[in-house]
XYZ file of C-alpha atoms in Angstrom:
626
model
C 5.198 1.329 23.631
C 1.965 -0.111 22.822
C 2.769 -3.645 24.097
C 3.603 -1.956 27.597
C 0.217 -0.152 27.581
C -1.810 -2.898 26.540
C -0.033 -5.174 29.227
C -0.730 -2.422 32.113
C -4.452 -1.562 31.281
C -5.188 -4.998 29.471
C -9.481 -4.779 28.435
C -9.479 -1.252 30.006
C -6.953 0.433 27.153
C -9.512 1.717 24.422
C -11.193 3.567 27.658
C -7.916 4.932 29.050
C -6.930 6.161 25.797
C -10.121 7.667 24.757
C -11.179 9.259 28.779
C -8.519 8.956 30.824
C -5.176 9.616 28.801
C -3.527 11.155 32.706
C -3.289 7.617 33.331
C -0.610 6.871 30.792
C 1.873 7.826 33.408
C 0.644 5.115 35.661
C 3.070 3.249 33.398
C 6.839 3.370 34.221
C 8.828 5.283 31.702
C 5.940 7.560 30.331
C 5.936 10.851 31.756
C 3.206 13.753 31.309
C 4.686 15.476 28.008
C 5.121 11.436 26.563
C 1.363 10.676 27.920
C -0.036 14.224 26.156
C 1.234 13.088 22.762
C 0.286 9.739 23.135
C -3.386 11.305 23.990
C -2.674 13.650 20.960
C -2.195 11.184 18.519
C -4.690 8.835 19.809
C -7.222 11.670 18.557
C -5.705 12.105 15.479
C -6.784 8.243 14.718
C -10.148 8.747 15.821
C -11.704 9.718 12.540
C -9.641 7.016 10.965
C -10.819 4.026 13.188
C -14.307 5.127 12.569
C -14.203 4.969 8.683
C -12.209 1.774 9.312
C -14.824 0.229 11.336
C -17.808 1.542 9.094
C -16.076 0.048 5.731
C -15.231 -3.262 7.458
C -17.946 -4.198 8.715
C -19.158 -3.993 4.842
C -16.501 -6.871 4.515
C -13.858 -4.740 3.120
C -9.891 -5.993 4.575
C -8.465 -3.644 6.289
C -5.891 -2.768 3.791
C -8.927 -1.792 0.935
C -10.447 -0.199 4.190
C -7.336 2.223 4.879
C -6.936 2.897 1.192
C -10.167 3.928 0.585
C -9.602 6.513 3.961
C -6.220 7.808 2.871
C -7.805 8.437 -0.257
C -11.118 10.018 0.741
C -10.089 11.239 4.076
C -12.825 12.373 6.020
C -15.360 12.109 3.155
C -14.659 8.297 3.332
C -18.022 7.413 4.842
C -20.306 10.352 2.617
C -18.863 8.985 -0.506
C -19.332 4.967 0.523
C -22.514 5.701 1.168
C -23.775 8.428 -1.520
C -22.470 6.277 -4.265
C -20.267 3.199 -3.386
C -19.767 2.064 -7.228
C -17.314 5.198 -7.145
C -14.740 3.000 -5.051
C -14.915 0.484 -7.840
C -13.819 2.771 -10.209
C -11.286 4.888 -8.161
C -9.660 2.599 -5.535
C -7.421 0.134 -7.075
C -7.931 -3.502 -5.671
C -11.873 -2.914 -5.188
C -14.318 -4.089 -7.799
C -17.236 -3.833 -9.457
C -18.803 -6.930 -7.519
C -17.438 -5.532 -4.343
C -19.054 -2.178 -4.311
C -21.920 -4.041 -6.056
C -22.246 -5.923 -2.532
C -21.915 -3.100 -0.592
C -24.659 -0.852 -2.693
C -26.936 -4.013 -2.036
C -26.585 -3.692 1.810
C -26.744 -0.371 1.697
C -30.145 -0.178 -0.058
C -29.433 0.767 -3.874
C -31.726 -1.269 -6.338
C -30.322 -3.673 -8.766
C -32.575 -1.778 -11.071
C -30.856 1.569 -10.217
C -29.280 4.042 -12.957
C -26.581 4.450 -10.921
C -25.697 0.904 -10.839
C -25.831 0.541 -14.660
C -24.026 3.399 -15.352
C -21.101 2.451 -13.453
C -21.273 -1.148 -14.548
C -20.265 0.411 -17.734
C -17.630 2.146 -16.518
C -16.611 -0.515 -14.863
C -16.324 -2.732 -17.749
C -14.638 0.178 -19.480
C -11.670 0.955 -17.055
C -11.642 -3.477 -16.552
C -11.030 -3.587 -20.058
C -8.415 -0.957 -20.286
C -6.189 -2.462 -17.836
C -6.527 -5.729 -20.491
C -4.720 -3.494 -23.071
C -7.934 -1.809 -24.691
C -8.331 1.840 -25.626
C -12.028 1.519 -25.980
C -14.493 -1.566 -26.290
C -16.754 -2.073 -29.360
C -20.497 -1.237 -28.307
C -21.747 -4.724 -29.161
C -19.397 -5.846 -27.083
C -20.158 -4.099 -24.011
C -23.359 -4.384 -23.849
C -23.282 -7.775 -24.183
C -20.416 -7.528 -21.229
C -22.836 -5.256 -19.364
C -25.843 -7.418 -19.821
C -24.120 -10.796 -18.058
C -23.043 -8.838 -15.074
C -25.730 -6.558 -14.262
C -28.337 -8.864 -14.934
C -30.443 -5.584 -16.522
C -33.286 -4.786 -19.185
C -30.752 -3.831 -22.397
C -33.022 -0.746 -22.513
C -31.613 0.450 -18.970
C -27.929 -0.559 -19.976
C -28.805 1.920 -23.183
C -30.138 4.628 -21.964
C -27.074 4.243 -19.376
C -25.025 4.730 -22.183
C -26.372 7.743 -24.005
C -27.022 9.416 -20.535
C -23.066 8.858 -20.127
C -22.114 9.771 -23.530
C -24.275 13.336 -23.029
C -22.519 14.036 -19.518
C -19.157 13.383 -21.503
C -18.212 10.600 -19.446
C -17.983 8.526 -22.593
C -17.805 9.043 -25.905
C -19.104 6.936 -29.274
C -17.521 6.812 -32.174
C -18.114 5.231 -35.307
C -15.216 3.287 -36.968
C -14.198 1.169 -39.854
C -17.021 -1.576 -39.003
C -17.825 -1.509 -35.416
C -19.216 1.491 -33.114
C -16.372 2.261 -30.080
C -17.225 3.238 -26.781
C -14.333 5.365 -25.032
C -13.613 6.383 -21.667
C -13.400 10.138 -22.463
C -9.848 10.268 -20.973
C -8.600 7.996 -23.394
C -10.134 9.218 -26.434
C -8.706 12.459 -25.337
C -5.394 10.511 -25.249
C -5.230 8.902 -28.707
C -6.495 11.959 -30.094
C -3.928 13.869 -28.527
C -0.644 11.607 -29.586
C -2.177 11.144 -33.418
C -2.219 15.537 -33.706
C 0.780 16.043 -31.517
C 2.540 13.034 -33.747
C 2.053 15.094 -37.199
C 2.684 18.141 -35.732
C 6.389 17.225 -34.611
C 6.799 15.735 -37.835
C 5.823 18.676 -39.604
C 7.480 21.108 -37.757
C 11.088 22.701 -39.748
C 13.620 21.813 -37.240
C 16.028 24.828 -35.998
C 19.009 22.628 -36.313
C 20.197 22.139 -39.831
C 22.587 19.480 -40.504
C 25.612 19.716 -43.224
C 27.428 17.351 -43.876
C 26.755 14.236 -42.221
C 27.898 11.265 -43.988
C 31.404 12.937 -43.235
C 30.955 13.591 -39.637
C 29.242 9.995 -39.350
C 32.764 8.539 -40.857
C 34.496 10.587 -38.876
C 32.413 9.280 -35.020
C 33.476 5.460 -36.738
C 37.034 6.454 -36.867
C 37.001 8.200 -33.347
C 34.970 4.958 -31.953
C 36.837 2.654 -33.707
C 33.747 0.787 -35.129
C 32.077 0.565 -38.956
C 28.125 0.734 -38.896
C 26.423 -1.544 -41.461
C 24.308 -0.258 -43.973
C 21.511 -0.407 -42.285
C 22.334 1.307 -38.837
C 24.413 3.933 -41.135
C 20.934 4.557 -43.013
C 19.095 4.677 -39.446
C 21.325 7.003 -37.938
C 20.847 9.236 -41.066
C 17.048 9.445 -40.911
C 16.917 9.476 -37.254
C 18.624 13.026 -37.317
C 16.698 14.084 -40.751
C 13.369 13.550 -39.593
C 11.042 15.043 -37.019
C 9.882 11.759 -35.419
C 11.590 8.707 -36.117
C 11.584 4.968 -34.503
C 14.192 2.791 -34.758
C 12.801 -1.141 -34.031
C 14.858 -4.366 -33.275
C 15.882 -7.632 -31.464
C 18.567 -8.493 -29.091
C 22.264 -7.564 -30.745
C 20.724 -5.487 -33.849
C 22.869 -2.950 -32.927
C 20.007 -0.468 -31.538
C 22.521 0.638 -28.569
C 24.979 1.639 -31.303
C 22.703 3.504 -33.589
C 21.694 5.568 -30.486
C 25.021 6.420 -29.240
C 25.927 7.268 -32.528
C 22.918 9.635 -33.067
C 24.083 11.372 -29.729
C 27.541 11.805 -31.032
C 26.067 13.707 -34.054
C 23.917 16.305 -32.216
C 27.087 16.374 -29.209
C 28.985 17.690 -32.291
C 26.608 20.150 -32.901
C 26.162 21.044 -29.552
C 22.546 20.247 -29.049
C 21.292 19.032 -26.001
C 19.451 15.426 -25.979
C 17.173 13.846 -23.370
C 17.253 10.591 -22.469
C 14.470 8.340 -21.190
C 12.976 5.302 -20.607
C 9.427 3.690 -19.215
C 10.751 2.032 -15.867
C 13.839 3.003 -13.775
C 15.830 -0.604 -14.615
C 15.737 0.131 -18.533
C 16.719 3.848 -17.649
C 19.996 2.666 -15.766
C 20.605 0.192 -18.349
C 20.361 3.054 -20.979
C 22.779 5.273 -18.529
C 25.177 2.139 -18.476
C 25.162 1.687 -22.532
C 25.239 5.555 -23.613
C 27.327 7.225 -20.776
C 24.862 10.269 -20.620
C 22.111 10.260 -17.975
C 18.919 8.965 -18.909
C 15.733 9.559 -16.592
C 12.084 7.324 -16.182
C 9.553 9.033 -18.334
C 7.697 10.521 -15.009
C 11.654 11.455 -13.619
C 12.063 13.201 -16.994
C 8.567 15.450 -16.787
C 8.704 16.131 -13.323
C 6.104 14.132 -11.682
C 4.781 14.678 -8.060
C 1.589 13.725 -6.231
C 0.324 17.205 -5.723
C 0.958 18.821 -9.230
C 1.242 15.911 -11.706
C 3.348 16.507 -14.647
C 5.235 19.896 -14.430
C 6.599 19.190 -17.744
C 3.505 19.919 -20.070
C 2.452 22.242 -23.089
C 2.851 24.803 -20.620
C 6.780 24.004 -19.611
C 8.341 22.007 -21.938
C 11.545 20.217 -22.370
C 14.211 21.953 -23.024
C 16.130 19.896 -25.949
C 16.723 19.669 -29.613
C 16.206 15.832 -29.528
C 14.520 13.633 -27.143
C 15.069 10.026 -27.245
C 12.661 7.110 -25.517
C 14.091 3.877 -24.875
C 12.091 0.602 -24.513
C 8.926 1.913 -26.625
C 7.173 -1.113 -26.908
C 6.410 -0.217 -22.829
C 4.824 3.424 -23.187
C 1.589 3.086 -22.783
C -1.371 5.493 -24.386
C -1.762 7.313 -21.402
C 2.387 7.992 -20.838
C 2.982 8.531 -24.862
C 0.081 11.598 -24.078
C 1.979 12.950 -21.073
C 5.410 12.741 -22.610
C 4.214 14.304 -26.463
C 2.973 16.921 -24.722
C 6.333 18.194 -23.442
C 7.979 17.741 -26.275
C 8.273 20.803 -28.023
C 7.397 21.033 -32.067
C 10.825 21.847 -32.665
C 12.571 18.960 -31.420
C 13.548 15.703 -33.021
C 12.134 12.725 -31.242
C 13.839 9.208 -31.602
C 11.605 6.404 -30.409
C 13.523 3.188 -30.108
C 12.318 -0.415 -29.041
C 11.223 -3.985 -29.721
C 8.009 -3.976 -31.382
C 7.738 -7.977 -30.963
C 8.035 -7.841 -27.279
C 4.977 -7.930 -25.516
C 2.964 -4.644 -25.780
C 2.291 -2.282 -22.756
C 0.797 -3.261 -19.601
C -1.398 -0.519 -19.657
C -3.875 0.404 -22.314
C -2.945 1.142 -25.966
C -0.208 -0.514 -28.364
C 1.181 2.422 -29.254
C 4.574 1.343 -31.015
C 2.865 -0.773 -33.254
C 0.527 1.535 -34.270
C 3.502 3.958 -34.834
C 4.746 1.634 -37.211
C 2.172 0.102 -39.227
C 0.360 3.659 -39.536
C 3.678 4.286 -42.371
C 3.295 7.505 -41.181
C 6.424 8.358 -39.863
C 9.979 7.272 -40.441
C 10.496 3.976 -39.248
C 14.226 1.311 -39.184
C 13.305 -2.222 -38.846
C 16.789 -4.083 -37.922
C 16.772 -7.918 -38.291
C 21.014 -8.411 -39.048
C 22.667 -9.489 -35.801
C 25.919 -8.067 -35.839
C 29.071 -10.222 -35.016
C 29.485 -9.504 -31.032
C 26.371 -11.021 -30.596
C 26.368 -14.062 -33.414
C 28.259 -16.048 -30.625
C 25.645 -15.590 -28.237
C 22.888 -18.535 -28.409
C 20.397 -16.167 -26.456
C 20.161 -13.556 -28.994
C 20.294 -16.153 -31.966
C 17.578 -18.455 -30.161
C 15.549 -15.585 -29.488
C 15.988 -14.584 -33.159
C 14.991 -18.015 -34.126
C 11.852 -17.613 -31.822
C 10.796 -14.174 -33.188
C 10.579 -15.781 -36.696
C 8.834 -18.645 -36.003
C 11.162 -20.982 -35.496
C 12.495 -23.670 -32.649
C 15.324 -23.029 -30.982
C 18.871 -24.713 -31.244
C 18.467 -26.484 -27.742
C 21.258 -29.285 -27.767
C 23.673 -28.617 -25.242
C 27.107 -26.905 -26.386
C 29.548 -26.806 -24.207
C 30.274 -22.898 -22.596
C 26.964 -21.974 -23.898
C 24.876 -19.718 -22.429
C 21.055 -21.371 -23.542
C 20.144 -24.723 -22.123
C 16.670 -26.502 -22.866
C 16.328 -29.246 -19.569
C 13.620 -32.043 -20.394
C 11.299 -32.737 -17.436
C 8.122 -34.055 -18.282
C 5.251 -33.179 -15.453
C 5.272 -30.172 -13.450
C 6.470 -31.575 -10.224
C 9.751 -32.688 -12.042
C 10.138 -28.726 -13.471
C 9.375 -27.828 -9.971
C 12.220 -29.544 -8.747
C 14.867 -29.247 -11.101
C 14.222 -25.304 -11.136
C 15.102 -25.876 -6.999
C 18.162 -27.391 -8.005
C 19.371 -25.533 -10.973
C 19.079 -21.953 -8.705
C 20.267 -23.035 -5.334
C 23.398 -25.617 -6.582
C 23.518 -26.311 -10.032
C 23.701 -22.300 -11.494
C 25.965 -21.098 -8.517
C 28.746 -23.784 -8.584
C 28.810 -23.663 -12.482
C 28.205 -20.342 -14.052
C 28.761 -17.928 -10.163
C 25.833 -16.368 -10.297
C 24.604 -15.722 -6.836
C 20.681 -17.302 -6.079
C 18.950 -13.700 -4.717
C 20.841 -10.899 -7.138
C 21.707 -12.637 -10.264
C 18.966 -15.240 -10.746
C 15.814 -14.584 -11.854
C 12.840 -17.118 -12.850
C 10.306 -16.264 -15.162
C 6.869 -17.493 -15.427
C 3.935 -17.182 -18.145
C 0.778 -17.438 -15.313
C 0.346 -16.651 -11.177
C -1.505 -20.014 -10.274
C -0.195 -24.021 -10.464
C 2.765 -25.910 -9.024
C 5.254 -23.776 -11.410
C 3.327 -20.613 -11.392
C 4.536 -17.838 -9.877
C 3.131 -17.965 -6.539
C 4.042 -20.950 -5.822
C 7.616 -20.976 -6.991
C 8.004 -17.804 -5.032
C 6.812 -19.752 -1.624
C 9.220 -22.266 -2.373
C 12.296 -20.432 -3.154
C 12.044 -17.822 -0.421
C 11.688 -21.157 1.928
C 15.516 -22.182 0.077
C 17.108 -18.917 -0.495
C 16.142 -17.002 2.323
C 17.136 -18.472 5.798
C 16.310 -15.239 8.296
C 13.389 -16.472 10.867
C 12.470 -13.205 11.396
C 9.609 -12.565 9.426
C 5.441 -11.320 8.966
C 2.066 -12.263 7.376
C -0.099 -10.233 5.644
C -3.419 -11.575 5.162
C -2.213 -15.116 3.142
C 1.045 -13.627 2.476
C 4.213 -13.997 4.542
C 7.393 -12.097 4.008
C 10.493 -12.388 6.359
C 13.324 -9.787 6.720
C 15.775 -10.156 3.481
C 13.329 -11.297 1.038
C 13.418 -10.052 -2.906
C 10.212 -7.905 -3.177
C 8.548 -6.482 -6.511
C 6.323 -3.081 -6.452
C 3.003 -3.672 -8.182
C 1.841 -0.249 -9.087
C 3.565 3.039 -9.779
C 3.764 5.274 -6.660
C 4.964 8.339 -7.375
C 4.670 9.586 -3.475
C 7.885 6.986 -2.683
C 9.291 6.939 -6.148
C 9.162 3.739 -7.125
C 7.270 2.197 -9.967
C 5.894 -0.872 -11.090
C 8.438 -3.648 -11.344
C 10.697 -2.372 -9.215
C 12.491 -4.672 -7.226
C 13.852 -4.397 -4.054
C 15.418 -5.994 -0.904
C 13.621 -6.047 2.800
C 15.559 -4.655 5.180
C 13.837 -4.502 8.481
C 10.589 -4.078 9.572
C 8.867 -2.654 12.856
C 5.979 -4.889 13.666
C 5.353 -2.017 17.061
C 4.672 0.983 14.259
C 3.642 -1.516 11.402
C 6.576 -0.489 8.734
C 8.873 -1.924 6.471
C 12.536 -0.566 5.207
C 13.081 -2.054 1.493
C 16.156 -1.530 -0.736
C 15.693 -0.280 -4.127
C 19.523 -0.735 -5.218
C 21.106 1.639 -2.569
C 18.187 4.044 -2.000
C 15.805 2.882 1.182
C 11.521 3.424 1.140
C 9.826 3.087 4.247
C 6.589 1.401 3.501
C 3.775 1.237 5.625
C 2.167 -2.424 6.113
C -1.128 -0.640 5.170
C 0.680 -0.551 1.146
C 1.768 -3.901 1.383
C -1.166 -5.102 -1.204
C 1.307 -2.952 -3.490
C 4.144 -5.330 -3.016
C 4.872 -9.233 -3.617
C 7.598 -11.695 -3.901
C 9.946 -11.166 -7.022
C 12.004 -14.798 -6.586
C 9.929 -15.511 -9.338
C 7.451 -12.805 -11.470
C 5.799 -13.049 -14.586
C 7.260 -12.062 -18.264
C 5.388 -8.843 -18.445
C 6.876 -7.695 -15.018
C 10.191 -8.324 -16.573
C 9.695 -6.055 -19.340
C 12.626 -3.380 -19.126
C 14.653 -5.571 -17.138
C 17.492 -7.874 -17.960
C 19.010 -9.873 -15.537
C 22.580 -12.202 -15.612
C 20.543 -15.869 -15.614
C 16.780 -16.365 -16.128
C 14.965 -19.299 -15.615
C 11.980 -20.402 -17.645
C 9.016 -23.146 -17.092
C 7.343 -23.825 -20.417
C 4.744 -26.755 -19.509
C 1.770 -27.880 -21.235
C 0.070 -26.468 -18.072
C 0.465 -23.009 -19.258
C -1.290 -23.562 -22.645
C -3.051 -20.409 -22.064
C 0.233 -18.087 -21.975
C 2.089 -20.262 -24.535
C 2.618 -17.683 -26.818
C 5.079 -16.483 -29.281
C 6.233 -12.699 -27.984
C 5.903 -13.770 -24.422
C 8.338 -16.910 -24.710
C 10.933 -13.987 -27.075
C 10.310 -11.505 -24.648
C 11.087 -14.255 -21.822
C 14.410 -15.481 -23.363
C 15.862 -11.402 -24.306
C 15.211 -10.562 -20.682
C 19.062 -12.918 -20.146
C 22.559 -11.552 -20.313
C 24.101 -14.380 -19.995
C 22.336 -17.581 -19.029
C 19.206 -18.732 -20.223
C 17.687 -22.160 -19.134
C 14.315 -23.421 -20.050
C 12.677 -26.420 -18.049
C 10.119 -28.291 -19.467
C 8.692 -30.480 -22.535
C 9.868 -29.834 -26.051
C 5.691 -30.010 -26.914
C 5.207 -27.227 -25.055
C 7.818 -24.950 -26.397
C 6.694 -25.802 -29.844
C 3.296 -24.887 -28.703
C 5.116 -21.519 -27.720
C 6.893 -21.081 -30.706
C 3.993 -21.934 -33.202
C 1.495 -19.956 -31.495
C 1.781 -16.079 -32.971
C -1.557 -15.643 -32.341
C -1.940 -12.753 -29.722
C -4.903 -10.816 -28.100
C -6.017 -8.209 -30.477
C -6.052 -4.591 -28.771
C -8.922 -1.763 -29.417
C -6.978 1.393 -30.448
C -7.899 3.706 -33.400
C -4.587 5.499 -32.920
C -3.194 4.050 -36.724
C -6.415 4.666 -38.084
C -6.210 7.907 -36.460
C -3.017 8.937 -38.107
C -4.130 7.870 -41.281
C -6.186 10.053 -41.361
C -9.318 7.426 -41.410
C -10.358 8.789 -38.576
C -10.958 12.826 -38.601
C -11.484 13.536 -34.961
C -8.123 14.643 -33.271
C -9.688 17.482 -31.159
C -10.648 16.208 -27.745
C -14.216 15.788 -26.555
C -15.412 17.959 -23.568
């Protein structure tokens, strides 16, 4: 429709649409009900175009343009120009620098309160998406200092003005002063009291008897726990909040089936969950009882938040939360809060994986607090001893190389190739002829390469340009901004969008798109989204993704490049959490250097939290600041 009306009115359209809509029906086909709505709609977008306009020609794209308007609406413009350092901290994708560039233009001195204060904020929320709960004060000052370029007495007076407004708050700790975003002080204080008080809290449920009903669910299941699982199971229904922590084939899947056996048998309901929708399937597939994504499980919509809360809690004698290691401190808040006192909760995980992506490392806290009742399982139990993934990544976790000669019918295979160009290649090879015609995996569905870093010849945008050009043949296709994606391609979601349902490392097929109306169909196994190309910043190729997108996942065959090139992300728990991700092929590709590098290197970016200092009682403030 708009390709006919641009090719009848040509340089006279915008005028047309904006004075002379009756002329719509100059055009064949378009009648005077069609031409009203057209003239309707047209309208509609005024307001729009105009915020567009104003915020690009500030040198925003016009996908940070439109998500600044759907998010704003028509108080877009008022707040860009009131205080622009507010889209830095509010509008994901826009930075400090960026609004920094527009408050320049727009006349705000570099001397200005406003721009120190939410410098600090800035560096606050930047550092929270790097895994911090709060920064020490040294530190950010000394952060806020380089980028502002400001006196140190306007960066602290900045800070106390934000600490008395409650924006912040300032705490003193063991040996260092933290700064906190409010919010997530609130949060840590929040999971340490909730934490104790489930513990504390006398259970309705008593249970008689259950070293007899526990033999009795082995003879029914036809299976004999080991010690250890028997001894899990047997605090995990004893104790108010329990975690149960372990590798590939430790038998974690057991214990928990198991545990739901016991309270089945006493007729107790139990809810199941899990951080991201694949590890919540998986969790379905390994229990047979339903198991829900955290934000499925309490409810979440875009209007409301949370309608699982304090207020309306879950209804269930035990709540169990797979994948742990993934909750973040913001989630862990959310979630404790609909628990109710009287419920058992069961959190179960991989401490040694990689921590959250979001802020906090809240299993490991958990744990080394010695707070709460805790199962550390290290015995592989025979199914899995035959597996060289689980023993390699077992061998990995404790330090040590992996067995990486080739063994006939195995399922882990270490392929030398010394320069990145050679890894490049032989990763081409092994998914489009080698893998398929060996093992029958198929390239798009069952293959998956994982890589530690974004940039270089076997980072992971390149490796995604190169396999969509192999694997995906359809000529049909679209660019957005640098970024081209054709009809058929494997896509990943970026962020959590609660609005479409789908959450961060999701992955999904395209199925069509409508270049006309600017949308996008994508399959998220069976269930179709409609995207708008306006959201597309929230999508990228998944041919290849990075270890901490794979979190939660498993997938048939992974790939992995381990190159002297990534000597940044050579790391212990990234190159484990890499190799557990397979089912039933893993490959490496690379130099035996750099794996050792891998291997040897357990030293991994420390993580602000006071949440185990908090539950230790070291530090007394659990009530939440104003």
């Amino acid at each position: 429709m708009a390709a006919r009306i641009i090719a009848h009115f040509g340089a006279e359209t915008l005028n047309v649409l904006d004075h002379e809509a009756y002329r719509l029906r100059e055009i064949p086909g378009i009648g005077s009900r069609t031409a009203e709505k057209i003239r309707l709609a047209w309208a509609d977008t005024r307001e729009v175009r105009q915020v567009m306009l104003f915020l690009q020609s500030y040198g925003l794209s016009p996908a940070l343009a439109a998500r600044i308007q759907r998010t704003y609406g028509s108080d877009a413009i008022n707040v860009a120009t009131t205080n622009p350092y507010r889209l830095a901290m509010e509008i994901p994708g826009i930075g400090f620098l960026t609004a920094d560039r527009m408050a320049g233009a727009l006349g705000f001195g570099r001397d200005s309160a406003e721009r120190a204060e939410a410098g600090l904020l800035y560096l606050l929320n930047q550092a929270s998406l790097e895994g911090h709960v709060f920064l020490p004060r040294e530190r950010l000052i000394s952060q806020a200092l380089e980028i502002l370029n400001a006196t140190p007495e306007l960066i602290e007076a900045s800070l106390d003005k934000l600490k008395r407004e409650s924006r912040l708050v300032i705490e003193e700790q063991d040996n260092l002063t933290a700064v906190y975003l409010t919010r997530y002080f609130n949060f840590e204080a929040a999971i340490a009291k909730r934490l104790l008080a489930i513990r504390n809290t006398p259970k309705y449920l008593r249970l008689r008897d259950l070293p007899a009903l526990i033999d009795t669910i082995e003879m029914s299941r036809h299976l004999k726990l080991a010690e250890r699982q028997r001894q899990a199971v047997l605090d995990s229904v004893s104790h108010g909040v329990s975690i149960i922590s372990g590798g590939p084939g430790t038998g974690k899947t057991t214990i928990v089936s198991v545990i739901l056996a016991i309270f089945a048998e006493y007729r107790c309901k139990a809810l199941l969950c899990a951080p991201t929708g694949r590890a919540a399937k998986r969790l379905t597939e390994t229990t047979g009882q339903e198991a829900k994504t955290i934000h499925r499980l309490l409810e979440y919509n875009l209007e409301e938040g949370f309608k699982r809360n304090e207020l309306n809690q879950l209804e269930a004698e035990v709540v169990i939360v797979d994948e742990a290691s993934m909750v973040d401190t913001a989630l862990m808040h959310c979630l404790l809060k609909a628990v109710p006192l009287t419920s058992t909760l069961i959190l179960v995980g991989d401490v040694d994986q990689l921590p959250s992506v979001g802020p906090g490392n809240v299993l490991k806290d958990l744990i080394e607090s010695e707070v709460l009742n805790v199962t550390m399982l290290t015995e592989i139990f025979r199914q899995s001893e035959q597996s060289r993934i689980v023993l390699n990544s077992h061998r990995v976790n404790r330090g040590e190389l992996p067995e990486i000669q080739a063994v006939e019918g195995g399922d882990f295979f270490f392929i030398e190739r010394p320069e990145a160009d050679d890894v490049l290649e032989t990763i081409m090879t092994l998914i489009t002829t080698n893998i398929p015609r060996r093992f029958g995996f198929e390239p798009m569905t069952d293959i998956q390469v994982l890589a530690p870093i974004h940039k270089g010849t076997i980072g992971v945008e390149n490796l995604n340009s190169r396999l969509q050009e192999a694997l995906n043949h359809h000529s049909k296709g679209f660019s957005v901004g640098q970024r081209n994606f054709r009809q058929g391609d494997k896509v990943m979601q970026l962020r959590n969008d609660y609005t479409k349902d789908v959450f961060n490392g999701d992955i999904g097929r395209i199925l069509e798109f409508d270049l006309e109306n600017q949308e996008l169909t994508i399959d998220y196994d069976g269930r179709q989204v409609a995207y708008d190309f306006s959201d597309l910043d929230d999508l990228s190729l998944a041919y290849a993704i990075t270890v901490h997108k794979a979190q939660g996942s498993e997938y048939p065959a992974v790939i992995i490049p381990v190159a002297t090139s990534h000597y940044m992300m050579l790391q212990r728990n990234l190159l484990y959490t890499a190799i557990s991700r397979g089912k039933k092929l893993v490959v490496l590709v690379g130099t035996r250097r750099a794996l050792a590098m891998a291997v040897n290197n357990n030293r991994t970016q420390q993580r602000f939290t006071g949440l185990k200092a908090r539950l230790q009682g070291r530090l007394t403030a659990f009530e939440e600041a104003e």
